[in-house]
Structure formats: C-alpha cells, structure tokens
CSV table of C-alpha atoms in Angstrom, one decimal:
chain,number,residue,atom,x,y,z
O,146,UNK,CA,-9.2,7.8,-14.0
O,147,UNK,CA,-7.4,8.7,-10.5
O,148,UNK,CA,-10.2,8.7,-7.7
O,149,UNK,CA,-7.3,9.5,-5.2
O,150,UNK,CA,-4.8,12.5,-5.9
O,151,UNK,CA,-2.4,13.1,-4.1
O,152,UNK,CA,0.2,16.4,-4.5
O,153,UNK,CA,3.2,17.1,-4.9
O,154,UNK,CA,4.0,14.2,-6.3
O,155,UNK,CA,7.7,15.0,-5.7
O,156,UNK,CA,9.2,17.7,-3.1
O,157,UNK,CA,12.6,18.7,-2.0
O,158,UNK,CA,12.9,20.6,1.1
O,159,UNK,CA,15.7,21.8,3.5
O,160,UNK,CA,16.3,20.1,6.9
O,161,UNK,CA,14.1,21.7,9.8
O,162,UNK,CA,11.1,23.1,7.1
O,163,UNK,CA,7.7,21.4,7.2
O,164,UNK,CA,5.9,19.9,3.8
O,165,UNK,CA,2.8,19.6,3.7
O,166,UNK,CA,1.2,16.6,1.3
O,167,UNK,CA,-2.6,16.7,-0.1
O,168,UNK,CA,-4.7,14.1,-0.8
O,169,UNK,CA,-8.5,14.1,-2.4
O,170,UNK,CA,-10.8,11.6,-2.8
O,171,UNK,CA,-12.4,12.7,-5.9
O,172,UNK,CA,-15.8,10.2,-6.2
O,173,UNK,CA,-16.1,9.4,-2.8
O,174,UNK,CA,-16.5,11.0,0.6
O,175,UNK,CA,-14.2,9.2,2.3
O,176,UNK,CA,-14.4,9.7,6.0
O,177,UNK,CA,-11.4,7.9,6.5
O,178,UNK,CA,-8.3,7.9,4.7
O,179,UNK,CA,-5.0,6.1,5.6
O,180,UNK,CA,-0.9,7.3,5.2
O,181,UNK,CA,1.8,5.2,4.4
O,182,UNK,CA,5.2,5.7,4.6
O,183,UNK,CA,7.6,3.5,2.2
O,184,UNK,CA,11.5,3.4,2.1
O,185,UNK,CA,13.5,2.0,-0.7
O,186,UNK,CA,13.1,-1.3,-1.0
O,187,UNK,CA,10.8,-1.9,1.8
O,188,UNK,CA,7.5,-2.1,2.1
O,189,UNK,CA,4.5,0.1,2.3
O,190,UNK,CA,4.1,0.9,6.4
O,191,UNK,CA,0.8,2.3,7.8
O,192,UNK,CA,1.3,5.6,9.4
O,193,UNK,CA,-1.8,6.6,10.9
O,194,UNK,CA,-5.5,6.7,9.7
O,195,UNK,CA,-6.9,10.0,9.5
O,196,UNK,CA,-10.8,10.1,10.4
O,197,UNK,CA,-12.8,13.2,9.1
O,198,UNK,CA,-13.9,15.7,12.1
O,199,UNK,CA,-11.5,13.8,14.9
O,200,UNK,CA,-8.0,12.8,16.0
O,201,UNK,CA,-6.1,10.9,13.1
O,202,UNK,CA,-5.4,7.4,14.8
O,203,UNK,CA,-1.6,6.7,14.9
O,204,UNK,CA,0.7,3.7,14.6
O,205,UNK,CA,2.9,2.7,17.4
O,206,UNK,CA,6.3,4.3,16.6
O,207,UNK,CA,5.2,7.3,14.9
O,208,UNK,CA,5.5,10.4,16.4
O,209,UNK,CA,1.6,12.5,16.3
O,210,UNK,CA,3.6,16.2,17.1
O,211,UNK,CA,6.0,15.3,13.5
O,212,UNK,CA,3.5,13.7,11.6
O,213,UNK,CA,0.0,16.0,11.6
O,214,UNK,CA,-2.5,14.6,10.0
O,215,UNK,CA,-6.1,17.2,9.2
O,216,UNK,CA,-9.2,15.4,7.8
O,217,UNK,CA,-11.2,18.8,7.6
O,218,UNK,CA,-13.7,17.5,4.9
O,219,UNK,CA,-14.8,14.5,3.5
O,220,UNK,CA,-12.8,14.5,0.7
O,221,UNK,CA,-9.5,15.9,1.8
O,222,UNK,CA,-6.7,14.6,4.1
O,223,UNK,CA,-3.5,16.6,4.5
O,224,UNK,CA,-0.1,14.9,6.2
O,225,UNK,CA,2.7,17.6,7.1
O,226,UNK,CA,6.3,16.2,8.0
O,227,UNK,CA,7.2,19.0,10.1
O,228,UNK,CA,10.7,19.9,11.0
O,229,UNK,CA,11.7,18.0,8.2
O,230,UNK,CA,15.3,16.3,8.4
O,231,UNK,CA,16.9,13.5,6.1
O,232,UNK,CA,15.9,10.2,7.5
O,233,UNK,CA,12.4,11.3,6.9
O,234,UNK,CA,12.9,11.4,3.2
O,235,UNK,CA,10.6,8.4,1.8
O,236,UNK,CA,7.8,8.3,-0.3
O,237,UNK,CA,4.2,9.3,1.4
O,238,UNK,CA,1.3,7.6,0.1
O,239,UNK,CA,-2.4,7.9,1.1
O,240,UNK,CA,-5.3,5.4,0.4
O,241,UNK,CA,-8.9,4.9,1.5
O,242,UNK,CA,-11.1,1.8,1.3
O,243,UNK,CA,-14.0,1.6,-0.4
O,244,UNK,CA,-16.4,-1.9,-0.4
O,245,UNK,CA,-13.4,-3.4,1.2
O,246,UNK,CA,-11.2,-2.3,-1.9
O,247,UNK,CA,-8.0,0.0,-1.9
O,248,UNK,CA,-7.2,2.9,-4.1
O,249,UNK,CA,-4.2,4.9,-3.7
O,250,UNK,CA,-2.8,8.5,-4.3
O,251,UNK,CA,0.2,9.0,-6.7
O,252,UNK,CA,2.7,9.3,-3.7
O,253,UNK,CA,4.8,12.0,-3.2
O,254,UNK,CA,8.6,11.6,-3.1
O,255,UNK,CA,10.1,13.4,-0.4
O,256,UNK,CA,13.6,14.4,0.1
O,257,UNK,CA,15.0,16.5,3.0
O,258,UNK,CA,18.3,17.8,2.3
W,278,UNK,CA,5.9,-12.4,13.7
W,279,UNK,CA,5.1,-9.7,11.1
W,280,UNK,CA,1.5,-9.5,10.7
W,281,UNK,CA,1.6,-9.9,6.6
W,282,UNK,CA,4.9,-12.0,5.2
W,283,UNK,CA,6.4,-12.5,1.8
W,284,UNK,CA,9.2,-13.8,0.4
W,285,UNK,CA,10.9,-10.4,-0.9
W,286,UNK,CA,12.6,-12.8,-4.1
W,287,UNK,CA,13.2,-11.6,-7.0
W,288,UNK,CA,11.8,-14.7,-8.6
W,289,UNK,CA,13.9,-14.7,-11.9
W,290,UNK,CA,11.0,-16.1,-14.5
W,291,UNK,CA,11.7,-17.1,-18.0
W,292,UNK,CA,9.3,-15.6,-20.2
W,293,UNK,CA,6.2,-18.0,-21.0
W,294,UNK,CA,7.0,-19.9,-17.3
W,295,UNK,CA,4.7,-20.0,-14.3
W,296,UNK,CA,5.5,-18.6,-11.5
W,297,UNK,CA,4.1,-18.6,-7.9
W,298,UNK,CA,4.3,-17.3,-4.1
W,299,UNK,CA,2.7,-16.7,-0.9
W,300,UNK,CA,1.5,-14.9,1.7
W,301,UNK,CA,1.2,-15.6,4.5
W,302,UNK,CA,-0.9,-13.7,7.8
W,303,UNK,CA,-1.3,-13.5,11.3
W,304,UNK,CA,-4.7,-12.4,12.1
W,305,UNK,CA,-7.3,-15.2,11.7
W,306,UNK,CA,-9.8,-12.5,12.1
W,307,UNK,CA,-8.8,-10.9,8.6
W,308,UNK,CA,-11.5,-10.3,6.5
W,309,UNK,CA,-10.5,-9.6,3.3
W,310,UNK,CA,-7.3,-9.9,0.8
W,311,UNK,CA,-6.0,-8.4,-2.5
W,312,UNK,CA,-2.7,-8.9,-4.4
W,313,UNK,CA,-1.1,-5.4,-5.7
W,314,UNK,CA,1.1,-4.7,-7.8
W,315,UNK,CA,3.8,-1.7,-7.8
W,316,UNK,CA,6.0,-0.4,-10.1
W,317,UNK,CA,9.1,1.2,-9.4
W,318,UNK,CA,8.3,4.7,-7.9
W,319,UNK,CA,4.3,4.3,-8.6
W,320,UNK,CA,1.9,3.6,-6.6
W,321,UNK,CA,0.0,0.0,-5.7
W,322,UNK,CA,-2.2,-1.0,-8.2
W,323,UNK,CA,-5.2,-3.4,-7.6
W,324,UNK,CA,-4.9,-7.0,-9.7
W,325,UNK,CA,-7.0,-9.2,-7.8
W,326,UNK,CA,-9.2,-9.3,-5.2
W,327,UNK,CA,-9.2,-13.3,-3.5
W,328,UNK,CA,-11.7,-14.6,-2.7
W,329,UNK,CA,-12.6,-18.0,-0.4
W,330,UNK,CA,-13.4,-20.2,-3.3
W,331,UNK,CA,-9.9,-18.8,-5.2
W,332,UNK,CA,-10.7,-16.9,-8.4
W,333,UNK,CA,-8.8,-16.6,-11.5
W,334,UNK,CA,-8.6,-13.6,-14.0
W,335,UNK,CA,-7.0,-14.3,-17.2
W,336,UNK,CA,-3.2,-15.4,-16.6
W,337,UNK,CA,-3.9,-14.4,-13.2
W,338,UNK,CA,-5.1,-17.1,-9.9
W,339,UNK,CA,-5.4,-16.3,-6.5
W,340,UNK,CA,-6.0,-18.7,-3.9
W,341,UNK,CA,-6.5,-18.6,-0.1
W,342,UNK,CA,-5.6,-20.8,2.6
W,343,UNK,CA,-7.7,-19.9,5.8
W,344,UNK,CA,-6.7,-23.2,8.3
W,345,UNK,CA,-3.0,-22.4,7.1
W,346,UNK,CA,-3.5,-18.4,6.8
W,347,UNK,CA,-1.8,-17.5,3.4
W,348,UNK,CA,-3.1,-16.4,-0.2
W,349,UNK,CA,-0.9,-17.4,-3.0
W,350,UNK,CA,-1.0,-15.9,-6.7
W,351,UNK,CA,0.2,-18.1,-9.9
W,352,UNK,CA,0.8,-16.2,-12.9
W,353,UNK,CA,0.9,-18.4,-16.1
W,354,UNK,CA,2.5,-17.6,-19.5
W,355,UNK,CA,4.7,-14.9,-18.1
W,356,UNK,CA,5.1,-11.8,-20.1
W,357,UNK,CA,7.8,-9.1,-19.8
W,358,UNK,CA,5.5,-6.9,-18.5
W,359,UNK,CA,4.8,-8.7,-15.2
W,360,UNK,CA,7.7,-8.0,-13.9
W,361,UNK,CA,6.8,-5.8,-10.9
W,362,UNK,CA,6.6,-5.9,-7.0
W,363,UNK,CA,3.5,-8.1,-6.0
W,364,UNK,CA,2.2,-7.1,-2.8
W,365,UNK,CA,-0.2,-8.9,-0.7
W,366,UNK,CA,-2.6,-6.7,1.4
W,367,UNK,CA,-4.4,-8.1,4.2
W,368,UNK,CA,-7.8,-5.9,6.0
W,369,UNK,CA,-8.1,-7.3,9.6
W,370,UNK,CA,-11.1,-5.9,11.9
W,371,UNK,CA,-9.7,-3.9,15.0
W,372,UNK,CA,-10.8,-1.8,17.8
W,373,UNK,CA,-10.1,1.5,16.0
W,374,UNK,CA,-11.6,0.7,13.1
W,375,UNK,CA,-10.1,-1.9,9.7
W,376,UNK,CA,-7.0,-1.9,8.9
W,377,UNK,CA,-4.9,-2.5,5.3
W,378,UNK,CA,-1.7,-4.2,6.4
W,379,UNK,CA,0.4,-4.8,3.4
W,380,UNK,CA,3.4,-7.4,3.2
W,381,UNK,CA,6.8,-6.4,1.9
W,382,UNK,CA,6.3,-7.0,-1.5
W,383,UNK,CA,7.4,-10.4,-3.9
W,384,UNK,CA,9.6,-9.0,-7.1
W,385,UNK,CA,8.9,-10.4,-10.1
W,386,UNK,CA,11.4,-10.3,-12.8
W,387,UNK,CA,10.6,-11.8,-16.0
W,388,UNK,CA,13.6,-12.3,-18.6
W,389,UNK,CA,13.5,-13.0,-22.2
C-alpha cells in the first residue's frame, strides 16, 4: 500500500486563489519531505525540502512568499501555491527518503484557470 | 551542465528486443542511484535500486559507471507493458542536507 498520500489528487482553481496540497507519510515520521514541481513532458524539478519544526529549504528560482511550505508534524507536509495564476498549473508531487530510498505521493494535478 | 542527464528518446522497441540507455551525473560525490519508472499522469515508481557491483532483477540490469559518472539500465525480452518514462534519480550529499535530483526521464515505447 501507499506510505505517502498526497490530496487532492486533482484541483481546479481560479487565477489569484491559493490551493493548498497535503501530504502524509503514513509509516514513517518523516522529518523531512521534498516537493516537486513537473510540467508536461518535462521532468520532475525539486522545489524545496520542507524540514519538520524549521524553514522549508528552497531551490534557487522558486519564489518562498508563492510557494509556502508547513512541516508542522512529523508526518505531514502541506505546499500552498498562493495567488494562483496559469503558468503555475503543473503537477505537485511530494516524496521523502527513507534508507536512501524514495517513495512518492499520488501528485496532484493543478490547473489555474 | 545539468546535474542528472538523459536522453529524453522515445526508444521505439520491438516487442521481445533489448533495449538500453544512460545516465549520466555531475556530482562525483553522489551517493546513491535508482531507476524509476512513471506512467503517464502517475507518480514515479521505484524499479531498481543500483548498486556498485551492477545488479540485475529479472528482465531488469542496472549498471554503474563511477570513473565515467553514469548508470545504465538494459531491459531484455521487452514486453508491452514496459513502455513507460524511465527516470534516473541521483541522491548527492550537500550542505543543507541530501538531495534526490532526478533526470528528465528516457521513454520507452514498446510496439507489437
């Protein structure tokens, strides 16, 4: 079974709302979890690296005030995309490592419209 | 130079074939490597971890390359279903902690 979940698995919001994306780690306490961003036919781009109890760690380019990322526990990590607009429709996924192996959420589709 | 490269393809494969690609990476530091694989709209799956030695799981073999910095993965017998997006994914050490880089993906389509 899943040992990430990730939800919605699919969203459609209007331009200028914020969405926020959930992701467990159900048989782990993960204290840190990573976000992804992937447009079609591209590949899968680490966001940032959220780190449970601090400041998520960002990649250069993306933009900390748009993209918040809350590790409140050790097995939740929530990404919000806020002030939504088009370009940042994509699809979101979030991972953590475990013994040096990956395991990802679902995704979640977003489209800004 | 992108820190994990692949040839995007698609590698057009004859059912039954072999096929093969690489990967190839930037940081000698990186630690450890794993070949995904991703369906359209789903997320990455694990297939293999690789390991120094190259390992092999069923139809499946991974190899690495340290002195030339690239993992390869050969699939034998080719079915239908392998047709997929391989992706190679690379975990390097840095100052903020390990990081999963992954490549841009090698599609696989596997014809009758």
């Amino acid at each position: 079974g899943a040992v990430v979940s990730q939800h919605p698995s699919w969203v459609i919001c209007k331009s200028g709302t914020s969405v926020k994306i959930e992701c467990r780690s159900l048989d782990f306490q993960a204290t840190t979890m990573f976000w992804y961003r992937q447009f079609p036919k591209q590949s899968l781009m680490l966001m940032a690296t959220s780190n449970e109890g601090s400041k998520a760690t960002y990649e250069q380019g993306v933009e900390k005030d748009k993209f918040l990322i809350n590790h409140a526990s050790l097995t939740l990590s929530t990404l919000t995309v806020t002030s939504a607009h088009p370009e940042d429709s994509s699809f979101y996924i979030c991972g953590r490592v475990r013994n040096t192996e990956a395991f990802f959420g679902q995704g979640t589709r977003l489209t800004v419209v | 130079r992108k820190e994990v490269e692949q040839d995007p393809g698609p590698f057009n494969v004859p059912e039954g074939a072999t096929v093969a690609f690489n990967c190839t990476y930037s940081n000698s530091a990186s630690q450890s490597f794993f070949w995904y694989r991703q369906d359209c709209r789903k997320e990455p799956k694990l297939l293999m971890s690789v390991y120094s030695s190259g390992n092999e799981d069923g139809r499946f073999t991974a190899q690495l390359n340290r002195a030339s910095q690239y993992i390869s993965l050969l699939i034998r017998d080719s079915k239908l279903s392998d047709s997929a997006t391989y992706l190679c994914v690379v975990n390097a050490p840095r100052a903020a902690g390990n990081k999963l880089t992954f490549g841009g993906g090698t599609r696989v389509l596997v014809k009758p």
